[in-house]
JSON list of C-alpha atoms in Angstrom, two decimals:
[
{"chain": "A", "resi": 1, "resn": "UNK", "atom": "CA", "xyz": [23.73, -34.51, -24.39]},
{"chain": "A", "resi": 2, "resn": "UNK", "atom": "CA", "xyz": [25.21, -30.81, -25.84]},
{"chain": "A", "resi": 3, "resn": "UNK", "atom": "CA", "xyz": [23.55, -29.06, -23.15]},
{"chain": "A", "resi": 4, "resn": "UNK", "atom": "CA", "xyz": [24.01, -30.94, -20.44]},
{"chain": "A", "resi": 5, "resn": "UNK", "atom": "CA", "xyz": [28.12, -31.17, -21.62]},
{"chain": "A", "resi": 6, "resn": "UNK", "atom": "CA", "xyz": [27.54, -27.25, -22.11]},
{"chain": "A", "resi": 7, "resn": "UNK", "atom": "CA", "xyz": [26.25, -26.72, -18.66]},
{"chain": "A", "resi": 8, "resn": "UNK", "atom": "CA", "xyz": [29.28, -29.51, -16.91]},
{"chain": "A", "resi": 9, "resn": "UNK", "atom": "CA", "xyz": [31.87, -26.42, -18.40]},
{"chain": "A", "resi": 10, "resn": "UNK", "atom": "CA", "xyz": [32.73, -28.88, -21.85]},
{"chain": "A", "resi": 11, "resn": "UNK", "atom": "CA", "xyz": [33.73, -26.43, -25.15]},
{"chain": "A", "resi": 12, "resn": "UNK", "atom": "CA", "xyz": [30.89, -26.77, -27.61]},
{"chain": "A", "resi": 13, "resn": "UNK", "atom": "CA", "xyz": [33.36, -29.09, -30.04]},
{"chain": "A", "resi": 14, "resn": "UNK", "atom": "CA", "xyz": [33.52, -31.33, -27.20]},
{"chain": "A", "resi": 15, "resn": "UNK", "atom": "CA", "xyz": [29.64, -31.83, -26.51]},
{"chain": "A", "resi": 16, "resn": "UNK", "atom": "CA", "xyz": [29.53, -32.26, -29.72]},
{"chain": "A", "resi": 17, "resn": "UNK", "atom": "CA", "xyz": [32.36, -35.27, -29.51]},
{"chain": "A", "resi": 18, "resn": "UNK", "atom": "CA", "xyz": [30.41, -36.66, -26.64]},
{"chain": "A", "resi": 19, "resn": "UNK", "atom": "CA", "xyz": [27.38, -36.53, -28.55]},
{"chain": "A", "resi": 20, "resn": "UNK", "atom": "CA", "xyz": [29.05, -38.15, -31.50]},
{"chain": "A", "resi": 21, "resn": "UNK", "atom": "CA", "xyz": [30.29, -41.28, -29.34]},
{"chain": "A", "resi": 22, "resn": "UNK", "atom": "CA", "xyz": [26.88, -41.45, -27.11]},
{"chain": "A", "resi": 23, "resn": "UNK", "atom": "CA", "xyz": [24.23, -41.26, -29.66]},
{"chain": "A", "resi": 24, "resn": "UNK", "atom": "CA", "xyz": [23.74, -44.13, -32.80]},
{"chain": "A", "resi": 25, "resn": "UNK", "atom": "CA", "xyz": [23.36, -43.29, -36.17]},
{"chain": "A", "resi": 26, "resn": "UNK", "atom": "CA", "xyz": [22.65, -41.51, -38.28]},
{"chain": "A", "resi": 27, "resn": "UNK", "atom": "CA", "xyz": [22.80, -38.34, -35.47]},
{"chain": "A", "resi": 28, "resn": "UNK", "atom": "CA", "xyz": [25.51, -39.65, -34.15]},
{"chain": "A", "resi": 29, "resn": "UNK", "atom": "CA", "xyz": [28.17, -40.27, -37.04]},
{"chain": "A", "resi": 30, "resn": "UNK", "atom": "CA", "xyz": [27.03, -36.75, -38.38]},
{"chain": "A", "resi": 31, "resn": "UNK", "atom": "CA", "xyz": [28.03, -35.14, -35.45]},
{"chain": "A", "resi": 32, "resn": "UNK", "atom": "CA", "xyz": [31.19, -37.43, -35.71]},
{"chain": "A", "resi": 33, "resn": "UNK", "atom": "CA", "xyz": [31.66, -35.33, -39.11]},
{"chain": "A", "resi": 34, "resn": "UNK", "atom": "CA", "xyz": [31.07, -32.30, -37.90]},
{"chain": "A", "resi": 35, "resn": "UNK", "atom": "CA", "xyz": [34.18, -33.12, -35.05]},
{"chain": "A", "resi": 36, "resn": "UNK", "atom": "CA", "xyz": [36.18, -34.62, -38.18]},
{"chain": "A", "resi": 37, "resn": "UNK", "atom": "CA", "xyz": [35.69, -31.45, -40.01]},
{"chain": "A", "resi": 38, "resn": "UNK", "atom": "CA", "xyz": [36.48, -29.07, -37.12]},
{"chain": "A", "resi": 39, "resn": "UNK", "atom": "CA", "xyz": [39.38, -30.90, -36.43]},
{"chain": "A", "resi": 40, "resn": "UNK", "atom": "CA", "xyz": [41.18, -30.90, -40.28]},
{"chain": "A", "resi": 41, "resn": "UNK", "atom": "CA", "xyz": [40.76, -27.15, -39.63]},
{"chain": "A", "resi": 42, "resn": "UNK", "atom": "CA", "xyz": [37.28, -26.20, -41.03]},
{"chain": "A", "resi": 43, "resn": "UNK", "atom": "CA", "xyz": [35.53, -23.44, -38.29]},
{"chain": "A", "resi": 44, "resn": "UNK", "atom": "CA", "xyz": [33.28, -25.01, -36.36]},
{"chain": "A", "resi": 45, "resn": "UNK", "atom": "CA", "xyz": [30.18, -22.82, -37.93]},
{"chain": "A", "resi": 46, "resn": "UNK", "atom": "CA", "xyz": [31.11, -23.75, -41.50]},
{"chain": "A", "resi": 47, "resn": "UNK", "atom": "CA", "xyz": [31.15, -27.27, -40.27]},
{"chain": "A", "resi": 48, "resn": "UNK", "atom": "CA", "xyz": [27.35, -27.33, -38.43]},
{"chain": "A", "resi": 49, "resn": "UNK", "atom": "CA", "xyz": [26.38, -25.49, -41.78]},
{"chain": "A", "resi": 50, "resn": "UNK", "atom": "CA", "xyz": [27.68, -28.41, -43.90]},
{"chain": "A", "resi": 51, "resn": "UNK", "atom": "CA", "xyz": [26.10, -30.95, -41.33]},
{"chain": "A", "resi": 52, "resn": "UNK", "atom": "CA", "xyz": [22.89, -28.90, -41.74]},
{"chain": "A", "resi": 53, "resn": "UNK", "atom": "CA", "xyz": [23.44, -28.89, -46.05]},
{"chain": "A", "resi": 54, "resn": "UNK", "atom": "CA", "xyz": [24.06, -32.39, -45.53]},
{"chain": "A", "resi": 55, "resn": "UNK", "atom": "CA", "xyz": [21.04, -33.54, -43.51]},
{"chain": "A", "resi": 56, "resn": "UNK", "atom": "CA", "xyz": [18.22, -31.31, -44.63]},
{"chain": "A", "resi": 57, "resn": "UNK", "atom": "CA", "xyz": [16.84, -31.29, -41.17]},
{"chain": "A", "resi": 58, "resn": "UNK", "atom": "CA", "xyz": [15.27, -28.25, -40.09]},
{"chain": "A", "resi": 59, "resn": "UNK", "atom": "CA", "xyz": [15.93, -28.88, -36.49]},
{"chain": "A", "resi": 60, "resn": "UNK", "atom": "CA", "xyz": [19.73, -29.06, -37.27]},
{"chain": "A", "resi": 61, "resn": "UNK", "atom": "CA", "xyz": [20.09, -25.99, -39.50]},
{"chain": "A", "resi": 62, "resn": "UNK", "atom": "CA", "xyz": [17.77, -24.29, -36.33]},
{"chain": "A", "resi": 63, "resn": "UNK", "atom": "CA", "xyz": [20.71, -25.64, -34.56]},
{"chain": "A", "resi": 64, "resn": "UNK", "atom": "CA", "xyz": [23.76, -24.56, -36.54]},
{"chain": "A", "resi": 65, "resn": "UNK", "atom": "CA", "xyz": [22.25, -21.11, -36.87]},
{"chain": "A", "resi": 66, "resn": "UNK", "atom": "CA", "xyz": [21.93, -20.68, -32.90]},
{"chain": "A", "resi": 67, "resn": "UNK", "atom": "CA", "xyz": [25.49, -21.72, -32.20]},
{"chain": "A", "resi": 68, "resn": "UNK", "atom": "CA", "xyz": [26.77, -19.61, -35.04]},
{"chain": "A", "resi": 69, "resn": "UNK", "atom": "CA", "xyz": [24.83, -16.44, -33.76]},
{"chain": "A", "resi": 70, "resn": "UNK", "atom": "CA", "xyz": [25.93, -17.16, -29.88]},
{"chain": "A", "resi": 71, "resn": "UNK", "atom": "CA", "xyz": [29.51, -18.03, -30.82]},
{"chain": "A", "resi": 72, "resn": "UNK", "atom": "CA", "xyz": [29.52, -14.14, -32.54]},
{"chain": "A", "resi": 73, "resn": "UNK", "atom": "CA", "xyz": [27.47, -12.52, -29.71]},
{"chain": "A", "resi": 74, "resn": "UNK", "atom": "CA", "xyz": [28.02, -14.50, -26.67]},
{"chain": "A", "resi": 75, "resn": "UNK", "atom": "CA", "xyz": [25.68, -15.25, -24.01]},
{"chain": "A", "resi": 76, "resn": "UNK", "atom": "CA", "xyz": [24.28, -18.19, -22.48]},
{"chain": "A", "resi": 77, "resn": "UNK", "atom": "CA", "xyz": [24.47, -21.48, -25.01]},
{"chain": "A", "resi": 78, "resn": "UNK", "atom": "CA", "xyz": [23.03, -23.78, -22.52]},
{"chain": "A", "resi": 79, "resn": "UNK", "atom": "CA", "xyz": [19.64, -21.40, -22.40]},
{"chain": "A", "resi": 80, "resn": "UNK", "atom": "CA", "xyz": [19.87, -21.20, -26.06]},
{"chain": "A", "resi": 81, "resn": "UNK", "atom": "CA", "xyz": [20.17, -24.86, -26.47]},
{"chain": "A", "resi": 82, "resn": "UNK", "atom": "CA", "xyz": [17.44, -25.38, -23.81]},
{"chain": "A", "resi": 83, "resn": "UNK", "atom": "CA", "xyz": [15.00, -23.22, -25.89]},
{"chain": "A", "resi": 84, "resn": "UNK", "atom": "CA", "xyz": [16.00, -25.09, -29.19]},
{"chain": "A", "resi": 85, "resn": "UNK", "atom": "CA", "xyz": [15.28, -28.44, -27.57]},
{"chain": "A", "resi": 86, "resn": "UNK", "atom": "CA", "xyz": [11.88, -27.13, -26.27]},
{"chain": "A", "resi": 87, "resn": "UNK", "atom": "CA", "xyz": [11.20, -25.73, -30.21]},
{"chain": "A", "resi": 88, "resn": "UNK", "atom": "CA", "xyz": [11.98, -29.37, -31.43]},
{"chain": "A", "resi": 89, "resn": "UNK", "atom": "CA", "xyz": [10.19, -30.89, -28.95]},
{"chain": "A", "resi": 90, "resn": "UNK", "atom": "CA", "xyz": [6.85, -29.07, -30.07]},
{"chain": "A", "resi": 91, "resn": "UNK", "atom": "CA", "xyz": [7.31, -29.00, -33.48]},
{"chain": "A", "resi": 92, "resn": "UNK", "atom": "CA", "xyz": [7.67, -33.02, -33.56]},
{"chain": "A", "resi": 93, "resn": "UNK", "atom": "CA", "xyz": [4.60, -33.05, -31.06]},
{"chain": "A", "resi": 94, "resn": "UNK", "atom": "CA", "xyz": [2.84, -30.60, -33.23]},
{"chain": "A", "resi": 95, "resn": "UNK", "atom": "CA", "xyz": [3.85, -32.98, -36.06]},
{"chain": "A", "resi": 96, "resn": "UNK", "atom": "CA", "xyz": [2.50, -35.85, -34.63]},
{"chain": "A", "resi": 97, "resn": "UNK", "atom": "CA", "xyz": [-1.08, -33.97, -33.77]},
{"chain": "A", "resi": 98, "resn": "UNK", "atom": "CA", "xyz": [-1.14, -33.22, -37.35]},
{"chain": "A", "resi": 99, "resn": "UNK", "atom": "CA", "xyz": [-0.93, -36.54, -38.47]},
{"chain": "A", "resi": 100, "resn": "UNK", "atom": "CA", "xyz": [-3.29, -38.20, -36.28]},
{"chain": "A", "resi": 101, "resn": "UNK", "atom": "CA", "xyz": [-5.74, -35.16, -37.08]},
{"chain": "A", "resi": 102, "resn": "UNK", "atom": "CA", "xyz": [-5.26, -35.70, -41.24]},
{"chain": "A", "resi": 103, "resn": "UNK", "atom": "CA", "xyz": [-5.92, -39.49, -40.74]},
{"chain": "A", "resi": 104, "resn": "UNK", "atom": "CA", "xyz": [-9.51, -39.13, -41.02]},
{"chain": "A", "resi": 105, "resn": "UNK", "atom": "CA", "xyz": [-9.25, -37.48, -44.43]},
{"chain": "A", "resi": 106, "resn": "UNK", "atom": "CA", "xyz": [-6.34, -39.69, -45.52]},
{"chain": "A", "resi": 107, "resn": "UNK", "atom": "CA", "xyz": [-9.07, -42.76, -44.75]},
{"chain": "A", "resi": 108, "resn": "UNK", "atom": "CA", "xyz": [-11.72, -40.37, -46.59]},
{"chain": "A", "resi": 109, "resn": "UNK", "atom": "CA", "xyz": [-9.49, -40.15, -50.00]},
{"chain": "A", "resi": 110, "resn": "UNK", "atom": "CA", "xyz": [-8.31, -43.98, -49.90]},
{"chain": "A", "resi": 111, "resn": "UNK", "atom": "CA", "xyz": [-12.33, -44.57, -50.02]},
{"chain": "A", "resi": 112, "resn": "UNK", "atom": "CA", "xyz": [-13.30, -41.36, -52.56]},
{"chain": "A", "resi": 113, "resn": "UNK", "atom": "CA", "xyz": [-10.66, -42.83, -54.75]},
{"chain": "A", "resi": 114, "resn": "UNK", "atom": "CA", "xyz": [-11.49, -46.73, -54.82]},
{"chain": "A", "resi": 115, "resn": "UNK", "atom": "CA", "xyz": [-15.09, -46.58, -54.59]},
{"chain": "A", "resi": 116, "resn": "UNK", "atom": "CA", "xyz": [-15.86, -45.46, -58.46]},
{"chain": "A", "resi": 117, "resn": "UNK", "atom": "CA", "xyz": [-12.82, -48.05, -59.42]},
{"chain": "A", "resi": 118, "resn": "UNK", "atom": "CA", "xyz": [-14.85, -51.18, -57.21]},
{"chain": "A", "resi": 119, "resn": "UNK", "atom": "CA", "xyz": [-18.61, -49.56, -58.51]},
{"chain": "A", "resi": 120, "resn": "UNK", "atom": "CA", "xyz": [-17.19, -50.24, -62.21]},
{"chain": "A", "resi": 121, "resn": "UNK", "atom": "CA", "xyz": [-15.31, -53.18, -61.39]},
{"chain": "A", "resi": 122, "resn": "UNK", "atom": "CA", "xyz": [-18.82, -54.60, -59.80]},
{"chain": "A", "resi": 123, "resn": "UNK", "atom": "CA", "xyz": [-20.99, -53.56, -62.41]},
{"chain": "A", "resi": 124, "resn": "UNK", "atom": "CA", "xyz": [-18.88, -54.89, -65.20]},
{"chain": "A", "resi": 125, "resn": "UNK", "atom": "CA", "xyz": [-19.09, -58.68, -63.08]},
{"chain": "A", "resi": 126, "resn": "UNK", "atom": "CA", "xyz": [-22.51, -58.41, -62.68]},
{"chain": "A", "resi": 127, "resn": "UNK", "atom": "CA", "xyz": [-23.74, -56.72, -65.72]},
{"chain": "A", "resi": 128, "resn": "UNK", "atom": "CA", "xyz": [-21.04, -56.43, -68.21]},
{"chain": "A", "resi": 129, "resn": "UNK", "atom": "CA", "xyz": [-23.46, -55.34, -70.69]},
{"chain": "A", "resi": 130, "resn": "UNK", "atom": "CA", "xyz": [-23.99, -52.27, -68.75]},
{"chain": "A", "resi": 131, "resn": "UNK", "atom": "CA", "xyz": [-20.60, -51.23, -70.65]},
{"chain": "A", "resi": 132, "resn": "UNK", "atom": "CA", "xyz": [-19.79, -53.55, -73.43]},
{"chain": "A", "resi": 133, "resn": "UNK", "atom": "CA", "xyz": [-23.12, -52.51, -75.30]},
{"chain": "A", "resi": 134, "resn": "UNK", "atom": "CA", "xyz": [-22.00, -48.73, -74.98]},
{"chain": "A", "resi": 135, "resn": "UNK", "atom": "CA", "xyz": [-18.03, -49.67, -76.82]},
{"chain": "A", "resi": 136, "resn": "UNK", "atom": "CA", "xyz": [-19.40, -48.78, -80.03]},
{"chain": "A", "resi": 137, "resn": "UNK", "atom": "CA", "xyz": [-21.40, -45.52, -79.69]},
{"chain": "A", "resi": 138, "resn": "UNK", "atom": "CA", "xyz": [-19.07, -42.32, -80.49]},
{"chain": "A", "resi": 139, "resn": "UNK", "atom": "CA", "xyz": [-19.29, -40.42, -77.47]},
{"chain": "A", "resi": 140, "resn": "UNK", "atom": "CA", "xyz": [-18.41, -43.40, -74.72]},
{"chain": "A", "resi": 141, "resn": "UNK", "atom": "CA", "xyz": [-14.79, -43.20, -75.19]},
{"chain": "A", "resi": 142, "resn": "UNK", "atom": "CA", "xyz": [-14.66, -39.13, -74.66]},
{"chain": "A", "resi": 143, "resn": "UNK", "atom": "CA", "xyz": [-16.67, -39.62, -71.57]},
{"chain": "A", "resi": 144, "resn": "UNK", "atom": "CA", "xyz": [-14.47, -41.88, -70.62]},
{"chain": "A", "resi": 145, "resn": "UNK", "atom": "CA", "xyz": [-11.50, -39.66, -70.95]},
{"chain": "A", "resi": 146, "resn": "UNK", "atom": "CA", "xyz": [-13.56, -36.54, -69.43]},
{"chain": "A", "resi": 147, "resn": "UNK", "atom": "CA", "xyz": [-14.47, -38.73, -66.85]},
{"chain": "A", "resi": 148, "resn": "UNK", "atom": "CA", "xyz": [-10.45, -40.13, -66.41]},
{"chain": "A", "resi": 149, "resn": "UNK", "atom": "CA", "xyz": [-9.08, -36.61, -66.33]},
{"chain": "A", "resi": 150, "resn": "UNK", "atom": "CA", "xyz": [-11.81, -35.12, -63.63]},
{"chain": "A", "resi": 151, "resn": "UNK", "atom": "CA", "xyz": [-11.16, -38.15, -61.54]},
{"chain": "A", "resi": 152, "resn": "UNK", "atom": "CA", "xyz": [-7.37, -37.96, -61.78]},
{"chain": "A", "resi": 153, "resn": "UNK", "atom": "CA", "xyz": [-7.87, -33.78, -60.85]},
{"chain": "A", "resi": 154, "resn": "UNK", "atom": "CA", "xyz": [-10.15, -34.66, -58.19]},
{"chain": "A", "resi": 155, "resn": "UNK", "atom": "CA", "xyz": [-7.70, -37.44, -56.75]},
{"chain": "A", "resi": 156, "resn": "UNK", "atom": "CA", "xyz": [-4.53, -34.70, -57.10]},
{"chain": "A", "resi": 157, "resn": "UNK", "atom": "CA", "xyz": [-6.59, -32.27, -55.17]},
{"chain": "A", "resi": 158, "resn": "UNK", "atom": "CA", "xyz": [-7.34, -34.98, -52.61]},
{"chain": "A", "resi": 159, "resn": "UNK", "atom": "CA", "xyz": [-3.47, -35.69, -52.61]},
{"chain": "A", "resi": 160, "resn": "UNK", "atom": "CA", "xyz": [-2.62, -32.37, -51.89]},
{"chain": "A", "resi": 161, "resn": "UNK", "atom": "CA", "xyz": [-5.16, -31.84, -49.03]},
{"chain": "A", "resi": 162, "resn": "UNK", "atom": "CA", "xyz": [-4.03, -34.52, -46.73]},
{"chain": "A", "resi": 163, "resn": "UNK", "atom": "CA", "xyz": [-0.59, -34.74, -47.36]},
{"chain": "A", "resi": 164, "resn": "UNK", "atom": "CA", "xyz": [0.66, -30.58, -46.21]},
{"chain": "A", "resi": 165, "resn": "UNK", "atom": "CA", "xyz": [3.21, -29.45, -45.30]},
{"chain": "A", "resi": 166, "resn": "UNK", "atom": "CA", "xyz": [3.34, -26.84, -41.71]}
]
């Protein structure tokens, strides 16, 4: 909606007005913000900076950093805005690639971390005497707890695997 208001011959304040009355929210009340803010009499650039502060969003600090540097050089917006849009459209694809890709592994760790807590589970309904005869002997319990804290490592390292950041 920017760039196209951009390219019609709107001020970037108003694209970002339209935008604010076009879109729903969240996106859209932020950008309502960013018109509030402009208008009290913060710059425009401080304001897309405290949208971006506010937010947390990549895309919109990608944003508030290429109107800031074209409003202090000059040139084109609506080709800057047009490569922006093509940079959020790929990282969100690239994003969604990802996810499908790490779904085998996230269905690998769900079943590397359950499968030693059913195996125990069904050996203590079948056989509880498989367990309850070794309570007593002194080194159980610190296998136990070796066993806990390898299992807890290996699950973190599982974690950490499938759930990247890129």
């Amino acid at each position: 909606i920017i760039n196209r208001a951009v390219r019609a011959g709107h001020p970037v304040v108003s694209a970002v007005q339209l935008a604010a009355n076009e879109l729903g929210d969240p996106v859209g009340s932020e950008f309502g913000l960013i018109v509030d803010e402009t208008t009290y009499g913060v710059e425009f650039r401080d304001a897309l900076t405290n949208c971006a502060g506010r937010t947390g969003s990549s895309d919109v600090h990608f944003f508030a950093v290429s109107v800031s540097i074209q409003s202090e050089t000059g040139g084109n917006l609506a080709e800057i805005l047009d490569g922006l849009a093509t940079v959020m459209r790929g990282r969100a694809t690239l994003a969604k690639r990802v996810r499908s890709l790490a779904s085998e592994g996230r269905a690998s760790a769900i079943l590397l971390s359950v499968l030693p807590m059913l195996m125990i589970a069904f050996q203590l309904l079948w056989r509880p005497s498989i367990y309850t005869s070794k309570f007593s002997d002194p080194v159980f319990w610190p296998t136990v707890s070796v066993t806990m804290v390898i299992y807890l490592i290996g699950w973190m390292m599982i974690h950490r695997i499938i759930n990247f950041k890129y």
